[in-house]
Coordinates of C-alpha atoms and ligand atoms in Angstrom, one line a residue:
M1 CA 0.0 -0.1 0.0
A2 CA 2.1 2.8 -1.2
S3 CA 0.8 6.3 -0.5
K4 CA 1.9 8.7 -3.3
E5 CA 0.5 11.9 -1.8
A6 CA 3.3 14.5 -0.8
I7 CA 4.5 15.4 2.7
Q8 CA 4.2 19.2 3.2
V9 CA 6.9 20.2 5.7
I10 CA 5.9 23.1 7.7
E11 CA 8.1 25.7 9.1
P12 CA 6.7 26.2 12.7
A13 CA 7.7 29.7 13.2
T14 CA 5.9 30.9 10.0
E15 CA 3.2 28.1 9.4
Q16 CA 4.5 28.2 5.8
V17 CA 5.2 25.1 3.7
M18 CA 9.1 25.1 3.4
A19 CA 9.2 21.8 1.3
E20 CA 7.3 19.1 -0.4
L21 CA 8.5 15.6 -0.8
P22 CA 7.0 12.2 -1.8
R23 CA 5.4 10.3 1.1
A24 CA 7.0 6.7 1.5
G25 CA 4.4 4.0 2.3
A26 CA 4.6 0.2 3.1
E27 CA 6.0 -0.6 -0.4
E28 CA 8.8 1.9 -0.3
T29 CA 9.5 0.7 3.1
D30 CA 9.9 -3.0 1.9
A31 CA 12.1 -1.9 -1.0
A32 CA 14.5 -0.1 1.2
I33 CA 14.6 -3.2 3.6
D34 CA 15.4 -5.3 0.6
K35 CA 18.3 -2.9 -0.6
A36 CA 19.7 -2.8 3.0
K37 CA 19.5 -6.7 3.1
V38 CA 21.4 -6.9 -0.2
A39 CA 24.1 -4.4 0.9
F40 CA 24.4 -6.2 4.3
A41 CA 26.7 -9.0 2.9
D42 CA 29.3 -6.6 1.5
W43 CA 29.2 -3.9 4.3
R44 CA 29.8 -6.5 7.2
A45 CA 32.8 -7.8 5.0
V46 CA 34.5 -4.3 4.8
A47 CA 37.7 -4.7 6.7
P48 CA 37.5 -2.7 10.0
A49 CA 40.2 -0.1 9.2
D50 CA 38.4 0.5 5.8
R51 CA 34.9 0.9 7.5
S52 CA 36.6 3.2 10.0
A53 CA 38.1 5.2 7.0
L54 CA 34.7 5.6 5.3
L55 CA 33.0 6.7 8.6
H56 CA 35.8 9.3 9.0
R57 CA 35.0 10.6 5.4
L58 CA 31.4 10.7 6.4
T59 CA 32.1 12.8 9.4
D60 CA 34.2 15.1 7.3
A61 CA 31.5 15.5 4.9
I62 CA 28.9 16.3 7.5
E63 CA 31.1 18.8 9.1
G64 CA 31.7 20.4 5.8
R65 CA 27.8 20.9 5.4
S66 CA 27.3 22.1 9.0
D67 CA 25.9 25.5 8.4
D68 CA 23.4 24.3 5.9
L69 CA 22.2 21.5 8.2
A70 CA 22.0 23.8 11.1
T71 CA 20.0 26.2 9.1
L72 CA 17.7 23.6 7.7
E73 CA 17.1 22.0 11.2
A74 CA 16.5 25.5 12.8
R75 CA 13.7 26.3 10.2
N76 CA 12.2 22.8 10.3
A77 CA 12.2 22.1 13.9
G78 CA 11.8 25.7 15.0
K79 CA 14.8 25.8 17.2
P80 CA 17.2 28.6 17.8
I81 CA 20.0 28.7 15.3
A82 CA 22.6 28.6 18.1
D83 CA 21.0 25.4 19.5
A84 CA 21.0 23.9 16.0
R85 CA 24.7 24.7 15.4
G86 CA 25.5 23.0 18.8
E87 CA 23.4 19.9 17.8
V88 CA 25.1 19.6 14.4
G89 CA 28.3 19.9 16.2
M90 CA 27.2 16.9 18.4
V91 CA 26.3 15.0 15.2
V92 CA 29.9 15.3 14.0
E93 CA 31.3 14.5 17.4
T94 CA 29.0 11.4 17.4
F95 CA 30.2 10.1 13.9
R96 CA 33.8 10.9 14.9
Y97 CA 33.5 8.9 18.1
Y98 CA 32.0 5.8 16.4
A99 CA 34.3 6.1 13.3
G100 CA 37.1 4.9 15.5
A101 CA 35.0 1.8 16.8
P102 CA 35.2 -0.9 14.0
E103 CA 38.9 -1.6 15.1
R104 CA 37.9 -1.7 18.7
L105 CA 34.9 -4.1 18.6
T106 CA 37.0 -6.8 20.4
G107 CA 35.7 -10.0 21.8
K108 CA 37.2 -12.2 24.6
T109 CA 39.0 -15.5 25.2
I110 CA 37.7 -17.6 27.7
P111 CA 39.6 -20.3 29.4
V112 CA 38.1 -23.8 28.7
S113 CA 39.3 -27.3 28.5
G114 CA 40.1 -29.2 25.4
G115 CA 40.4 -26.1 23.1
V116 CA 40.3 -22.4 22.7
D117 CA 37.1 -20.4 23.3
M118 CA 36.6 -17.0 21.9
T119 CA 33.7 -14.6 21.6
F120 CA 33.0 -12.3 18.5
R121 CA 30.8 -9.2 18.3
E122 CA 28.7 -9.8 15.2
P123 CA 26.4 -7.1 13.3
L124 CA 22.8 -7.8 13.6
G125 CA 21.9 -7.2 9.9
V126 CA 19.2 -4.7 8.8
V127 CA 18.4 -2.3 11.7
G128 CA 15.3 0.0 11.6
L129 CA 15.7 3.2 13.1
I130 CA 12.6 5.5 14.1
T131 CA 13.5 9.0 15.1
P132 CA 11.3 11.9 16.5
W133 CA 10.9 15.6 15.5
N134 CA 12.6 17.3 18.5
F135 CA 16.2 16.7 17.8
P136 CA 16.0 15.1 14.3
L137 CA 19.7 14.8 13.0
T138 CA 21.2 14.5 16.6
I139 CA 19.0 11.6 17.4
A140 CA 19.4 10.0 14.1
S141 CA 23.1 10.2 14.7
W142 CA 23.0 8.5 18.0
K143 CA 21.7 5.4 16.1
V144 CA 23.1 5.5 12.6
A145 CA 26.8 5.9 13.7
P146 CA 27.0 3.1 16.0
A147 CA 24.9 0.9 13.8
L148 CA 27.2 1.6 10.8
A149 CA 30.4 1.1 12.9
A150 CA 29.3 -2.4 13.9
G151 CA 28.6 -3.5 10.5
N152 CA 24.8 -3.1 10.0
T153 CA 22.7 -1.7 7.2
I154 CA 20.1 0.7 7.9
V155 CA 16.4 1.9 7.1
L156 CA 15.9 5.1 8.9
K157 CA 12.3 6.5 9.3
P158 CA 12.4 10.2 10.3
A159 CA 9.4 12.0 11.9
E160 CA 7.2 13.2 9.0
L161 CA 7.2 16.7 10.7
T162 CA 11.1 17.0 10.2
P163 CA 12.4 14.7 7.5
L164 CA 14.7 17.1 5.8
T165 CA 18.1 16.6 7.6
A166 CA 17.7 12.9 7.4
I167 CA 17.2 13.2 3.8
E168 CA 20.4 15.4 3.5
L169 CA 22.3 12.9 5.6
E170 CA 21.5 10.0 3.2
K171 CA 22.8 12.1 0.3
I172 CA 25.9 13.0 2.0
A173 CA 26.6 9.4 2.9
V174 CA 26.6 8.4 -0.6
E175 CA 28.7 11.4 -1.8
A176 CA 31.3 10.4 0.9
G177 CA 31.4 6.9 -0.6
L178 CA 29.2 4.9 1.7
P179 CA 28.0 1.8 -0.6
E180 CA 24.6 2.1 -2.1
G181 CA 21.9 0.5 0.0
V182 CA 23.9 0.9 3.4
L183 CA 21.9 3.7 4.7
N184 CA 18.3 4.1 3.4
V185 CA 15.8 7.0 4.4
V186 CA 12.1 6.4 4.1
P187 CA 10.1 9.6 4.9
G188 CA 6.6 8.4 5.7
P189 CA 4.1 7.9 8.6
G190 CA 5.0 6.0 11.6
S191 CA 1.7 4.0 11.5
V192 CA 2.8 2.6 8.1
C193 CA 6.5 2.9 7.5
G194 CA 7.5 2.6 11.2
R195 CA 5.0 -0.2 11.7
R196 CA 6.4 -2.1 8.7
L197 CA 10.0 -1.7 10.1
V198 CA 8.7 -3.2 13.6
E199 CA 7.0 -6.2 11.9
H200 CA 9.3 -7.0 9.0
P201 CA 11.0 -10.4 9.5
D202 CA 14.1 -9.2 7.7
V203 CA 14.7 -6.3 10.2
A204 CA 16.8 -7.6 13.2
K205 CA 16.5 -4.6 15.5
V206 CA 14.4 -1.4 16.0
A207 CA 15.9 1.5 17.7
F208 CA 13.1 4.2 18.5
T209 CA 13.1 7.5 20.2
G210 CA 9.7 9.1 20.9
S211 CA 6.5 8.7 23.1
T212 CA 6.1 6.0 25.8
E213 CA 2.8 5.1 24.1
V214 CA 4.3 4.5 20.7
G215 CA 7.1 2.7 22.4
R216 CA 4.8 0.2 24.1
G217 CA 3.3 -0.7 20.7
I218 CA 6.8 -1.1 19.2
A219 CA 7.7 -3.5 22.1
E220 CA 4.6 -5.5 21.5
G221 CA 5.0 -5.6 17.6
A222 CA 8.6 -6.5 17.9
A223 CA 7.8 -9.6 20.0
G224 CA 6.3 -11.2 16.8
T225 CA 9.7 -11.6 15.4
I226 CA 11.8 -11.5 18.6
K227 CA 13.5 -8.3 17.4
R228 CA 16.0 -6.5 19.5
V229 CA 14.8 -3.1 20.6
T230 CA 16.2 0.0 22.1
L231 CA 13.6 2.4 23.3
E232 CA 14.2 6.0 24.3
L233 CA 10.9 7.2 25.6
G234 CA 9.4 10.0 27.5
G235 CA 10.4 11.6 30.8
K236 CA 9.2 13.7 33.8
S237 CA 12.6 14.4 35.3
A238 CA 13.0 16.1 38.8
N239 CA 15.5 19.0 39.3
V240 CA 15.9 18.7 43.2
I241 CA 17.2 21.9 44.8
F242 CA 18.2 22.0 48.4
A243 CA 18.4 25.1 50.5
D244 CA 22.2 24.6 50.9
A245 CA 22.7 24.9 47.1
D246 CA 24.2 27.8 45.2
L247 CA 20.7 29.2 44.6
E248 CA 21.8 31.7 41.9
A249 CA 23.4 29.1 40.0
A250 CA 20.4 26.7 40.3
A251 CA 17.8 29.4 39.5
S252 CA 19.8 30.8 36.4
S253 CA 20.3 27.3 35.0
A254 CA 16.7 25.8 35.7
P255 CA 14.8 27.6 33.1
M256 CA 16.7 26.4 30.0
A257 CA 16.7 22.9 31.5
V258 CA 13.0 22.9 30.9
F259 CA 12.5 25.5 28.4
G260 CA 15.2 24.6 26.1
N261 CA 14.0 23.3 22.6
A262 CA 10.6 25.0 23.8
G263 CA 10.3 22.2 26.4
Q264 CA 10.2 19.5 23.7
D265 CA 13.0 17.5 25.2
C266 CA 12.7 14.1 26.8
C267 CA 15.4 15.2 29.3
A268 CA 13.5 18.4 30.3
R269 CA 13.5 18.9 34.0
S270 CA 9.9 19.9 34.1
R271 CA 9.5 19.2 38.0
I272 CA 11.6 21.6 39.9
L273 CA 11.6 20.2 43.5
V274 CA 12.7 23.1 45.9
E275 CA 13.2 22.8 49.6
R276 CA 10.7 25.0 51.2
A277 CA 13.3 27.1 53.2
A278 CA 14.6 28.2 49.9
M279 CA 11.5 28.6 48.2
D280 CA 11.1 32.6 48.2
D281 CA 14.7 33.3 47.3
F282 CA 14.6 30.6 44.6
M283 CA 11.4 31.9 43.0
S284 CA 12.5 35.5 42.9
A285 CA 15.7 34.4 41.1
L286 CA 13.7 32.1 38.8
E287 CA 11.3 34.8 38.0
G288 CA 14.0 37.1 36.5
A289 CA 15.7 34.3 34.7
V290 CA 12.4 33.2 33.1
K291 CA 11.2 36.7 32.0
S292 CA 14.6 37.5 30.3
I293 CA 14.4 34.4 28.0
K294 CA 14.4 35.7 24.4
V295 CA 11.5 33.9 22.5
G296 CA 11.4 34.6 18.7
D297 CA 12.7 33.9 15.2
P298 CA 14.7 30.6 15.3
L299 CA 17.2 32.2 12.8
S300 CA 18.0 35.3 14.9
E301 CA 21.3 34.9 16.8
S302 CA 19.9 36.1 20.0
T303 CA 16.9 33.7 20.2
Q304 CA 16.9 31.3 23.0
M305 CA 13.5 29.6 22.4
G306 CA 11.5 29.0 19.4
P307 CA 8.0 28.0 18.6
L308 CA 6.3 24.6 19.3
I309 CA 6.6 22.2 16.4
S310 CA 3.0 22.1 15.3
A311 CA -0.7 23.2 15.9
D312 CA -1.4 19.9 17.5
Q313 CA 1.5 20.3 20.1
L314 CA 0.4 23.9 20.8
H315 CA -3.2 22.6 21.5
T316 CA -1.7 19.8 23.7
V317 CA 0.5 22.1 25.8
S318 CA -2.2 24.8 26.2
S319 CA -4.3 22.2 27.7
Y320 CA -2.2 22.1 30.9
V321 CA -2.4 25.9 31.5
N322 CA -6.1 26.3 31.5
G323 CA -8.3 28.8 33.7
D324 CA -7.4 27.4 37.2
A325 CA -3.8 26.4 36.5
P326 CA -1.5 28.0 39.3
V327 CA 0.5 30.3 37.0
A328 CA 3.2 32.0 39.1
F329 CA 4.8 33.9 36.1
R330 CA 5.5 33.7 32.4
G331 CA 7.9 34.9 29.9
S332 CA 7.0 36.5 26.6
A333 CA 6.3 35.0 23.0
P334 CA 5.6 36.7 19.6
D335 CA 2.1 37.2 18.2
G336 CA 1.0 36.3 14.7
P337 CA 1.8 33.4 12.7
G338 CA 3.8 30.5 14.4
Y339 CA 3.2 27.9 17.1
W340 CA 4.2 30.2 20.0
F341 CA 3.8 29.5 23.8
P342 CA 5.5 31.6 26.3
P343 CA 7.7 29.9 29.0
T344 CA 5.3 29.1 32.0
V345 CA 5.9 28.4 35.6
L346 CA 3.3 26.8 37.7
A347 CA 3.7 26.9 41.4
P348 CA 3.1 25.4 43.9
V349 CA 2.1 22.3 42.3
S350 CA 1.4 19.0 44.0
N351 CA 3.0 15.8 42.4
D352 CA -0.3 14.3 42.2
E353 CA -1.6 16.9 39.8
R354 CA -1.8 16.4 36.0
P355 CA 0.9 18.8 35.0
A356 CA 3.3 17.1 37.3
R357 CA 2.5 13.5 36.1
E358 CA 2.2 13.8 32.4
E359 CA 5.0 14.6 30.0
I360 CA 3.9 18.1 28.6
F361 CA 6.7 18.4 26.1
G362 CA 6.2 22.2 26.2
P363 CA 7.7 25.1 28.0
V364 CA 5.6 24.5 31.2
A365 CA 7.6 24.0 34.6
C366 CA 6.1 22.7 37.8
V367 CA 7.5 23.9 41.1
I368 CA 7.0 21.4 43.8
P369 CA 8.0 22.3 47.4
F370 CA 9.4 19.7 49.9
D371 CA 10.6 19.8 53.4
E372 CA 13.3 17.0 53.7
E373 CA 15.6 14.8 51.7
A374 CA 13.5 11.7 52.1
E375 CA 10.5 13.4 50.9
A376 CA 12.4 14.8 47.9
I377 CA 13.5 11.4 46.7
R378 CA 10.0 10.0 47.2
I379 CA 8.4 12.8 45.0
A380 CA 11.3 12.5 42.4
N381 CA 10.6 8.7 42.3
D382 CA 6.8 9.0 42.1
T383 CA 6.4 8.9 38.4
I384 CA 6.3 6.1 35.7
Y385 CA 9.4 7.7 34.2
G386 CA 13.1 7.7 34.9
L387 CA 15.2 9.4 32.2
S388 CA 17.2 12.3 33.6
G389 CA 17.4 14.8 36.6
S390 CA 19.6 16.9 38.7
V391 CA 20.5 17.4 42.3
W392 CA 21.7 20.9 43.5
T393 CA 23.4 21.0 47.0
G394 CA 26.4 21.9 48.7
D395 CA 26.7 18.8 50.7
G396 CA 28.9 16.4 48.7
A397 CA 27.6 13.3 50.7
R398 CA 24.1 14.3 50.2
A399 CA 24.6 14.9 46.4
L400 CA 25.7 11.4 45.9
R401 CA 23.2 9.8 48.4
V402 CA 20.3 11.6 46.4
A403 CA 21.8 10.9 43.1
R404 CA 22.0 7.0 43.8
A405 CA 18.4 6.9 45.3
I406 CA 16.6 8.6 42.4
E407 CA 15.4 5.9 39.8
T408 CA 16.8 7.5 36.6
G409 CA 19.3 6.7 33.8
V410 CA 21.1 9.9 33.9
I411 CA 21.5 12.4 36.7
S412 CA 23.8 15.6 37.2
I413 CA 25.1 17.1 40.3
N414 CA 25.1 20.9 40.4
S415 CA 24.6 20.8 36.7
N416 CA 21.7 20.4 34.3
T417 CA 23.5 18.5 31.5
S418 CA 22.2 15.0 30.4
V419 CA 24.0 13.9 27.2
R420 CA 27.6 13.3 26.5
V421 CA 28.8 11.3 23.3
A422 CA 31.1 9.1 25.3
T423 CA 28.7 8.3 28.2
P424 CA 25.5 6.1 28.2
F425 CA 22.2 7.7 27.9
G426 CA 18.7 6.1 28.4
G427 CA 16.0 5.4 31.0
F428 CA 14.8 3.4 33.8
K429 CA 11.2 2.4 34.2
Q430 CA 8.9 3.5 31.4
S431 CA 11.6 5.9 30.0
G432 CA 12.8 3.1 27.9
V433 CA 15.1 0.0 27.3
G434 CA 18.8 0.0 26.5
R435 CA 21.4 2.7 26.3
E436 CA 22.5 4.9 23.4
L437 CA 25.8 6.7 23.1
G438 CA 29.2 5.8 24.7
P439 CA 30.4 2.2 24.5
D440 CA 27.1 0.7 25.3
A441 CA 25.6 1.8 22.0
L442 CA 27.9 0.0 19.9
E443 CA 27.3 -3.4 21.8
A444 CA 23.5 -2.9 21.2
Y445 CA 24.0 -3.1 17.7
T446 CA 25.8 -6.5 17.8
E447 CA 25.1 -10.1 18.8
I448 CA 27.7 -12.0 20.8
K449 CA 29.0 -15.2 19.1
N450 CA 30.8 -17.9 21.1
V451 CA 33.3 -20.1 19.1
Y452 CA 35.0 -23.1 20.5
Y453 CA 37.9 -24.5 18.6
A454 CA 39.0 -27.9 19.8
T455 CA 42.7 -28.3 20.1
E456 CA 43.1 -31.8 21.6
G457 CA 42.3 -35.3 20.0
Ligands
NDP1 P1 5.7 9.8 18.5 O1 6.1 8.7 19.4 O2 4.2 9.4 17.9 O3 6.6 9.9 17.2 C1 8.1 9.4 17.2 C2 8.3 8.7 15.9 O4 7.6 7.4 15.8 C3 8.0 9.5 14.7 O5 8.9 9.1 13.7 C4 6.5 8.7 14.4 O6 6.4 8.9 12.8 C5 6.9 7.2 14.6 N1 5.6 6.5 15.0 C6 4.5 7.0 15.4 N2 3.5 6.1 15.4 C7 4.3 4.8 15.1 C8 4.0 3.3 15.1 N3 2.7 2.8 15.3 N4 5.2 2.5 14.7 C9 6.2 2.9 14.5 N5 6.5 4.2 14.7 C10 5.8 5.2 14.8 O7 5.6 10.9 19.0 P2 4.6 12.3 18.6 O8 5.3 13.0 17.5 O9 3.2 12.0 18.5 O10 4.6 13.2 19.9 C11 3.8 13.0 20.9 C12 4.4 13.0 22.3 O11 5.5 12.0 22.4 C13 5.2 14.3 22.7 O12 4.2 15.3 23.1 C14 6.1 13.8 23.7 O13 5.6 13.6 24.9 C15 6.5 12.5 23.1 N6 7.8 12.6 22.5 C16 8.9 12.2 23.2 C17 10.1 12.3 22.3 C18 11.4 11.8 23.0 O14 12.4 12.4 22.8 N7 11.4 10.9 24.2 C19 10.2 12.5 21.1 C20 9.0 12.9 20.4 C21 7.8 12.9 21.3 P3 5.3 10.1 12.4 O15 5.4 11.1 13.5 O16 6.2 10.4 11.2 O17 4.2 9.6 12.0

């Protein structure tokens, strides 16, 4: 069932169509899987040093196109150009990190009787990568780079809202000398192309980033063919601020930890837990920081926050800030066309209320007061999610105690950073399964093979 209608790609800051492209359907997805399957035999056989050299060439080619890619991403995803440049920088760093990996994909020798036992890390085959619209090229790179380095071939399905940089990546890969069929991009709907990747018997693994709801369906669908899955899903992360913290630093850093990318970030620290003794000081510092956020044209150098991705997202986010929501203060947002929503702080909020329980995926923060350490930990863990988070305190022992007690895949102390190319990223609980980035991602694109070689009669 091929769908020949066009995808109209909308620029969220203007609501104008910025590109039209053919929409892939099940037929195009099957054809891409077939191409990837044919390409796999040769790609896995490329000598490690040669695969590494090709990936370095691809990295250089992406770096050479950094400015175009950043502008395309800023326009299509509505993100500030400075952020988009930073993200393309991370894409380059990710490809460079994994370009060195083919020659380091080592196995083990294991002492056994009667012979020699050794393990190999074999590629899986064709992998299906399904990516979201919030960090389109960055999240694609977290999957594409380790998958290629490990010797797999790829069918990548970008979100229909933001397919443009993935399509460019496919072109750049071919120009850089990646063999035909190794990286295939199918821009089409998740319910058709994504689903096909999940169900197709020739796809060995699906790596997905997106909503927990769709992730559940992927886990279910993957069971039919016992596919490997990596799921990077939603979050409702806690930013825990104790009264003995550097409150100025915590308050000046808290806004972009939730309003960055207009809040459309699975790592958004959208529950700000503040020790009651520090509440007044923290809130007055936070108000100044929130009101100074520059919201506007993504292509302007001074913009810190752009619009939401779509009219649907604007509608969903608005539903959390209705008539009786406890709005403490808000920043500004432009009028006119574009899916604008001002940075908004709700306070005080109980952790039982809807804005504190659901992933809003927009620039809405909930401030939740607490009285003591145990209560902060209990509130932080009272969620189905466990992706990211922060602890701010001047007490080192407490910092480590609380960081260990919070059920989350990634946590920072006196910092709101979440992601580094060389370190593992992923969630506890319903925030996902598996890890991306760092050494772990590479292993997740391989299968261990054990070989025993008899050496005695
Ligand atoms: P989705 O989870 O629907 O989309 C993510 C990707 O999955 C897209 O490429 C989408 O395709 C694809 N997809 C959708 N349905 C299926 C399916 N049945 N089988 C396989 N693939 C599928 O996220 P939304 O865009 O709907 O956003 C909704 C909410 O999800 C957000 O408000 C946010 O809460 C959360 N989200 C979380 C993200 C994260 O980083 N963890 C990223 C994006 C969203 P397409 O959209 O092209 O149809």
